[in-house]
Amino acid sequence: MSGYYYHSGCPDQYGAHYLDACSICGKSLHNSDIFMYRGNTPFCSKECRQEQMEMDEAREKKLKFGRSHRKSDSKTSTPNKTVRTGTITVS
C-alpha cells in the first residue's frame, strides 16, 4: 500500500496520513484548505486538482480510443485462417 501509513500504537511513531500532502506537488496540507477529488485524493489547490482531473481524462480517452480501435480492427480485418465455403453432404 504505497503512500499509506498506520499508527503503530507508540505515541512517537505516527506515520504520514494520506491528507498530509498534496497528491500532485507534495506540498504540506497542514493548516490549509484541502481540495478533494474522487473521494480520497487530496490537493493543495484547485490547480493541482485540475491537473489530476486532466490527466485522468486523457488516460480515459486513450483507453476508450484503444478499445474502439481494436474493435474496429477486428471487424474489418480478415482472420489469418483459411475458411472453405460450400456444401457438405453426409451419406
Short mmCIF file of N, CA, C and O in Angstrom, two decimals:
data_model
loop_
_atom_site.label_atom_id
_atom_site.label_comp_id
_atom_site.label_asym_id
_atom_site.label_seq_id
_atom_site.Cartn_x
_atom_site.Cartn_y
_atom_site.Cartn_z
N MET A 1 0.84 -1.18 0.00
CA MET A 1 0.00 0.00 0.00
C MET A 1 0.88 1.24 0.00
O MET A 1 1.13 1.85 1.02
N SER A 2 1.35 1.59 -1.11
CA SER A 2 2.22 2.74 -1.25
C SER A 2 1.49 4.02 -0.87
O SER A 2 0.38 4.27 -1.29
N GLY A 3 2.13 4.85 -0.05
CA GLY A 3 1.55 6.13 0.32
C GLY A 3 0.65 6.06 1.54
O GLY A 3 0.19 7.09 2.02
N TYR A 4 0.37 4.88 2.03
CA TYR A 4 -0.49 4.76 3.20
C TYR A 4 0.34 4.29 4.40
O TYR A 4 1.17 3.41 4.27
N TYR A 5 0.09 4.89 5.55
CA TYR A 5 0.82 4.54 6.76
C TYR A 5 -0.18 4.30 7.87
O TYR A 5 -1.34 4.67 7.77
N TYR A 6 0.27 3.68 8.92
CA TYR A 6 -0.62 3.41 10.03
C TYR A 6 0.05 3.79 11.34
O TYR A 6 1.25 3.95 11.42
N HIS A 7 -0.77 3.92 12.37
CA HIS A 7 -0.27 4.23 13.71
C HIS A 7 0.12 2.92 14.38
O HIS A 7 -0.69 2.01 14.50
N SER A 8 1.35 2.83 14.79
CA SER A 8 1.85 1.58 15.36
C SER A 8 1.45 1.38 16.82
O SER A 8 1.68 0.32 17.36
N GLY A 9 0.85 2.40 17.44
CA GLY A 9 0.46 2.28 18.83
C GLY A 9 1.40 3.02 19.76
O GLY A 9 1.06 3.32 20.89
N CYS A 10 2.59 3.31 19.32
CA CYS A 10 3.54 4.07 20.12
C CYS A 10 3.29 5.56 19.90
O CYS A 10 3.17 6.00 18.76
N PRO A 11 3.24 6.38 20.96
CA PRO A 11 2.90 7.79 20.82
C PRO A 11 3.81 8.58 19.89
O PRO A 11 3.36 9.49 19.22
N ASP A 12 5.10 8.24 19.80
CA ASP A 12 6.02 8.99 18.96
C ASP A 12 6.21 8.37 17.58
O ASP A 12 7.07 8.78 16.83
N GLN A 13 5.44 7.38 17.24
CA GLN A 13 5.62 6.66 15.99
C GLN A 13 4.48 6.88 15.00
O GLN A 13 4.04 5.97 14.33
N TYR A 14 3.98 8.10 14.89
CA TYR A 14 2.92 8.37 13.93
C TYR A 14 3.52 8.45 12.53
O TYR A 14 4.50 9.12 12.29
N GLY A 15 2.91 7.76 11.60
CA GLY A 15 3.34 7.82 10.20
C GLY A 15 2.55 8.89 9.47
O GLY A 15 1.64 9.50 10.01
N ALA A 16 2.92 9.14 8.23
CA ALA A 16 2.22 10.13 7.41
C ALA A 16 0.81 9.65 7.12
O ALA A 16 0.56 8.47 6.92
N HIS A 17 -0.12 10.55 7.12
CA HIS A 17 -1.51 10.28 6.80
C HIS A 17 -1.75 10.72 5.36
O HIS A 17 -1.08 11.63 4.87
N TYR A 18 -2.69 10.15 4.67
CA TYR A 18 -2.89 10.50 3.26
C TYR A 18 -3.33 11.94 3.07
O TYR A 18 -3.20 12.47 1.97
N LEU A 19 -3.82 12.62 4.09
CA LEU A 19 -4.21 14.03 3.98
C LEU A 19 -3.08 14.98 4.35
O LEU A 19 -3.29 16.17 4.47
N ASP A 20 -1.88 14.48 4.54
CA ASP A 20 -0.76 15.32 4.93
C ASP A 20 -0.14 16.10 3.78
O ASP A 20 0.44 17.16 4.00
N ALA A 21 -0.24 15.58 2.55
CA ALA A 21 0.45 16.23 1.43
C ALA A 21 -0.39 16.16 0.16
O ALA A 21 -1.17 15.23 -0.03
N CYS A 22 -0.20 17.15 -0.70
CA CYS A 22 -0.87 17.22 -1.99
C CYS A 22 -0.45 16.02 -2.86
O CYS A 22 0.73 15.68 -2.90
N SER A 23 -1.40 15.43 -3.54
CA SER A 23 -1.11 14.26 -4.37
C SER A 23 -0.32 14.60 -5.63
O SER A 23 0.30 13.73 -6.22
N ILE A 24 -0.31 15.86 -6.05
CA ILE A 24 0.43 16.26 -7.24
C ILE A 24 1.80 16.81 -6.89
O ILE A 24 2.82 16.32 -7.33
N CYS A 25 1.84 17.85 -6.07
CA CYS A 25 3.12 18.54 -5.82
C CYS A 25 3.79 18.17 -4.49
O CYS A 25 4.94 18.52 -4.27
N GLY A 26 3.06 17.49 -3.62
CA GLY A 26 3.64 17.07 -2.35
C GLY A 26 3.65 18.14 -1.27
O GLY A 26 4.18 17.91 -0.18
N LYS A 27 3.08 19.30 -1.54
CA LYS A 27 3.04 20.40 -0.57
C LYS A 27 2.25 19.97 0.67
O LYS A 27 1.23 19.29 0.57
N SER A 28 2.72 20.38 1.83
CA SER A 28 2.04 20.06 3.08
C SER A 28 0.64 20.65 3.10
O SER A 28 0.42 21.77 2.66
N LEU A 29 -0.30 19.89 3.63
CA LEU A 29 -1.69 20.34 3.71
C LEU A 29 -2.09 20.76 5.12
O LEU A 29 -3.25 21.07 5.35
N HIS A 30 -1.13 20.79 6.04
CA HIS A 30 -1.43 21.21 7.41
C HIS A 30 -1.79 22.69 7.44
O HIS A 30 -1.14 23.51 6.81
N ASN A 31 -2.86 23.02 8.15
CA ASN A 31 -3.32 24.40 8.31
C ASN A 31 -3.63 25.08 6.98
O ASN A 31 -3.34 26.26 6.80
N SER A 32 -4.18 24.33 6.04
CA SER A 32 -4.56 24.91 4.76
C SER A 32 -5.82 24.23 4.24
O SER A 32 -6.22 23.19 4.74
N ASP A 33 -6.41 24.83 3.23
CA ASP A 33 -7.57 24.22 2.60
C ASP A 33 -7.14 22.96 1.88
O ASP A 33 -6.02 22.89 1.35
N ILE A 34 -8.03 21.99 1.85
CA ILE A 34 -7.75 20.75 1.14
C ILE A 34 -8.82 20.58 0.07
O ILE A 34 -10.01 20.65 0.35
N PHE A 35 -8.39 20.36 -1.15
CA PHE A 35 -9.29 20.16 -2.28
C PHE A 35 -9.29 18.68 -2.60
O PHE A 35 -8.24 18.12 -2.95
N MET A 36 -10.44 18.04 -2.48
CA MET A 36 -10.54 16.60 -2.67
C MET A 36 -11.03 16.27 -4.08
O MET A 36 -11.74 17.05 -4.71
N TYR A 37 -10.64 15.09 -4.55
CA TYR A 37 -11.07 14.61 -5.86
C TYR A 37 -11.24 13.11 -5.79
O TYR A 37 -10.42 12.40 -5.19
N ARG A 38 -12.31 12.62 -6.36
CA ARG A 38 -12.64 11.20 -6.39
C ARG A 38 -12.64 10.58 -5.00
O ARG A 38 -12.13 9.47 -4.80
N GLY A 39 -13.16 11.30 -4.07
CA GLY A 39 -13.39 10.75 -2.74
C GLY A 39 -12.25 10.87 -1.76
O GLY A 39 -12.42 11.39 -0.67
N ASN A 40 -11.06 10.42 -2.11
CA ASN A 40 -9.99 10.39 -1.11
C ASN A 40 -8.64 10.85 -1.62
O ASN A 40 -7.61 10.46 -1.08
N THR A 41 -8.62 11.68 -2.65
CA THR A 41 -7.35 12.17 -3.16
C THR A 41 -7.23 13.66 -2.85
O THR A 41 -7.99 14.47 -3.36
N PRO A 42 -6.28 14.04 -1.98
CA PRO A 42 -6.16 15.44 -1.54
C PRO A 42 -5.22 16.27 -2.41
O PRO A 42 -4.21 15.77 -2.91
N PHE A 43 -5.56 17.55 -2.56
CA PHE A 43 -4.75 18.50 -3.31
C PHE A 43 -4.66 19.82 -2.56
O PHE A 43 -5.58 20.19 -1.83
N CYS A 44 -3.58 20.56 -2.77
CA CYS A 44 -3.37 21.82 -2.07
C CYS A 44 -4.09 22.99 -2.74
O CYS A 44 -4.30 24.03 -2.12
N SER A 45 -4.46 22.85 -4.00
CA SER A 45 -5.08 23.95 -4.74
C SER A 45 -6.02 23.41 -5.81
O SER A 45 -5.96 22.24 -6.18
N LYS A 46 -6.85 24.31 -6.30
CA LYS A 46 -7.72 23.94 -7.42
C LYS A 46 -6.90 23.58 -8.64
O LYS A 46 -7.27 22.71 -9.42
N GLU A 47 -5.75 24.23 -8.81
CA GLU A 47 -4.90 23.99 -9.96
C GLU A 47 -4.32 22.57 -9.94
O GLU A 47 -4.31 21.89 -10.97
N CYS A 48 -3.85 22.13 -8.78
CA CYS A 48 -3.32 20.77 -8.68
C CYS A 48 -4.43 19.75 -8.91
O CYS A 48 -4.23 18.75 -9.61
N ARG A 49 -5.60 20.01 -8.33
CA ARG A 49 -6.73 19.11 -8.54
C ARG A 49 -7.10 19.05 -10.02
O ARG A 49 -7.32 17.98 -10.58
N GLN A 50 -7.13 20.21 -10.68
CA GLN A 50 -7.46 20.27 -12.10
C GLN A 50 -6.44 19.50 -12.95
O GLN A 50 -6.80 18.82 -13.90
N GLU A 51 -5.18 19.60 -12.58
CA GLU A 51 -4.13 18.86 -13.29
C GLU A 51 -4.39 17.36 -13.23
O GLU A 51 -4.28 16.65 -14.24
N GLN A 52 -4.78 16.86 -12.04
CA GLN A 52 -5.09 15.44 -11.90
C GLN A 52 -6.32 15.07 -12.72
O GLN A 52 -6.35 14.03 -13.37
N MET A 53 -7.33 15.93 -12.71
CA MET A 53 -8.54 15.67 -13.48
C MET A 53 -8.23 15.58 -14.98
O MET A 53 -8.76 14.71 -15.68
N GLU A 54 -7.37 16.46 -15.46
CA GLU A 54 -7.00 16.45 -16.87
C GLU A 54 -6.19 15.20 -17.23
O GLU A 54 -6.37 14.62 -18.30
N MET A 55 -5.32 14.76 -16.32
CA MET A 55 -4.55 13.54 -16.56
C MET A 55 -5.48 12.33 -16.62
O MET A 55 -5.34 11.47 -17.49
N ASP A 56 -6.45 12.29 -15.69
CA ASP A 56 -7.41 11.18 -15.69
C ASP A 56 -8.25 11.18 -16.96
O ASP A 56 -8.51 10.13 -17.54
N GLU A 57 -8.68 12.36 -17.38
CA GLU A 57 -9.49 12.47 -18.60
C GLU A 57 -8.70 12.00 -19.82
O GLU A 57 -9.22 11.26 -20.67
N ALA A 58 -7.44 12.40 -19.92
CA ALA A 58 -6.60 11.99 -21.04
C ALA A 58 -6.40 10.47 -21.03
O ALA A 58 -6.45 9.82 -22.08
N ARG A 59 -6.18 9.89 -19.86
CA ARG A 59 -6.00 8.45 -19.75
C ARG A 59 -7.28 7.71 -20.15
O ARG A 59 -7.24 6.72 -20.88
N GLU A 60 -8.45 8.22 -19.72
CA GLU A 60 -9.71 7.59 -20.07
C GLU A 60 -9.97 7.67 -21.58
O GLU A 60 -10.43 6.71 -22.19
N LYS A 61 -9.65 8.81 -22.19
CA LYS A 61 -9.81 8.95 -23.64
C LYS A 61 -8.90 7.97 -24.38
O LYS A 61 -9.30 7.36 -25.37
N LYS A 62 -7.68 7.82 -23.89
CA LYS A 62 -6.73 6.91 -24.52
C LYS A 62 -7.23 5.47 -24.42
O LYS A 62 -7.16 4.71 -25.39
N LEU A 63 -7.78 5.10 -23.26
CA LEU A 63 -8.32 3.75 -23.09
C LEU A 63 -9.51 3.52 -24.01
O LEU A 63 -9.63 2.48 -24.63
N LYS A 64 -10.40 4.50 -24.10
CA LYS A 64 -11.57 4.38 -24.96
C LYS A 64 -11.15 4.26 -26.41
O LYS A 64 -11.68 3.46 -27.17
N PHE A 65 -10.18 5.07 -26.84
CA PHE A 65 -9.70 5.02 -28.21
C PHE A 65 -9.09 3.65 -28.50
O PHE A 65 -9.34 3.06 -29.53
N GLY A 66 -8.31 3.15 -27.58
CA GLY A 66 -7.69 1.84 -27.76
C GLY A 66 -8.71 0.74 -27.88
O GLY A 66 -8.59 -0.15 -28.73
N ARG A 67 -9.75 0.78 -27.08
CA ARG A 67 -10.80 -0.25 -27.15
C ARG A 67 -11.57 -0.14 -28.46
O ARG A 67 -11.81 -1.13 -29.12
N SER A 68 -11.98 1.07 -28.84
CA SER A 68 -12.76 1.23 -30.06
C SER A 68 -11.91 0.91 -31.28
O SER A 68 -12.39 0.36 -32.26
N HIS A 69 -10.62 1.24 -31.23
CA HIS A 69 -9.72 0.96 -32.35
C HIS A 69 -9.56 -0.55 -32.53
O HIS A 69 -9.59 -1.06 -33.64
N ARG A 70 -9.41 -1.29 -31.44
CA ARG A 70 -9.28 -2.74 -31.52
C ARG A 70 -10.56 -3.38 -32.03
O ARG A 70 -10.52 -4.31 -32.82
N LYS A 71 -11.72 -2.87 -31.58
CA LYS A 71 -12.99 -3.43 -32.05
C LYS A 71 -13.15 -3.21 -33.54
O LYS A 71 -13.54 -4.11 -34.27
N SER A 72 -12.84 -2.02 -34.03
CA SER A 72 -13.00 -1.75 -35.46
C SER A 72 -11.99 -2.56 -36.27
O SER A 72 -12.30 -3.01 -37.36
N ASP A 73 -10.81 -2.78 -35.74
CA ASP A 73 -9.82 -3.61 -36.44
C ASP A 73 -10.30 -5.05 -36.58
O ASP A 73 -10.15 -5.66 -37.62
N SER A 74 -10.90 -5.57 -35.52
CA SER A 74 -11.34 -6.96 -35.57
C SER A 74 -12.53 -7.14 -36.51
O SER A 74 -12.70 -8.19 -37.09
N LYS A 75 -13.34 -6.11 -36.68
CA LYS A 75 -14.48 -6.20 -37.58
C LYS A 75 -14.05 -6.08 -39.04
O LYS A 75 -14.64 -6.70 -39.91
N THR A 76 -13.05 -5.28 -39.33
CA THR A 76 -12.65 -5.03 -40.70
C THR A 76 -11.53 -5.94 -41.18
O THR A 76 -11.36 -6.11 -42.37
N SER A 77 -10.77 -6.52 -40.31
CA SER A 77 -9.65 -7.35 -40.73
C SER A 77 -10.12 -8.77 -41.01
O SER A 77 -11.10 -9.24 -40.45
N THR A 78 -9.41 -9.44 -41.87
CA THR A 78 -9.72 -10.83 -42.16
C THR A 78 -8.88 -11.70 -41.25
O THR A 78 -7.72 -11.40 -40.99
N PRO A 79 -9.46 -12.77 -40.78
CA PRO A 79 -8.69 -13.65 -39.88
C PRO A 79 -7.56 -14.33 -40.65
O PRO A 79 -7.59 -14.43 -41.86
N ASN A 80 -6.59 -14.82 -39.92
CA ASN A 80 -5.44 -15.49 -40.53
C ASN A 80 -5.72 -16.96 -40.83
O ASN A 80 -4.81 -17.72 -41.07
N LYS A 81 -6.97 -17.35 -40.77
CA LYS A 81 -7.36 -18.74 -41.02
C LYS A 81 -7.95 -18.87 -42.42
O LYS A 81 -8.59 -17.96 -42.92
N THR A 82 -7.77 -20.03 -43.00
CA THR A 82 -8.39 -20.31 -44.29
C THR A 82 -9.79 -20.82 -44.02
O THR A 82 -9.99 -21.73 -43.21
N VAL A 83 -10.75 -20.24 -44.68
CA VAL A 83 -12.13 -20.65 -44.49
C VAL A 83 -12.64 -21.18 -45.82
O VAL A 83 -12.57 -20.51 -46.85
N ARG A 84 -13.17 -22.41 -45.81
CA ARG A 84 -13.73 -23.01 -47.01
C ARG A 84 -15.24 -22.86 -46.96
O ARG A 84 -15.87 -23.15 -45.96
N THR A 85 -15.78 -22.42 -48.04
CA THR A 85 -17.23 -22.30 -48.12
C THR A 85 -17.75 -23.33 -49.11
O THR A 85 -17.05 -23.73 -50.05
N GLY A 86 -18.94 -23.77 -48.92
CA GLY A 86 -19.54 -24.75 -49.83
C GLY A 86 -20.53 -25.60 -49.10
O GLY A 86 -20.91 -25.33 -47.96
N THR A 87 -20.95 -26.66 -49.74
CA THR A 87 -21.95 -27.55 -49.18
C THR A 87 -21.28 -28.87 -48.83
O THR A 87 -20.50 -29.42 -49.60
N ILE A 88 -21.63 -29.39 -47.66
CA ILE A 88 -21.12 -30.69 -47.22
C ILE A 88 -22.29 -31.66 -47.26
O ILE A 88 -23.35 -31.38 -46.71
N THR A 89 -22.05 -32.79 -47.90
CA THR A 89 -23.09 -33.82 -47.98
C THR A 89 -22.61 -35.04 -47.19
O THR A 89 -21.50 -35.52 -47.40
N VAL A 90 -23.44 -35.49 -46.29
CA VAL A 90 -23.11 -36.68 -45.49
C VAL A 90 -24.06 -37.79 -45.90
O VAL A 90 -25.27 -37.61 -45.93
N SER A 91 -23.51 -38.99 -46.27
CA SER A 91 -24.40 -40.09 -46.66
C SER A 91 -24.25 -41.27 -45.73
O SER A 91 -23.39 -41.46 -45.03
#
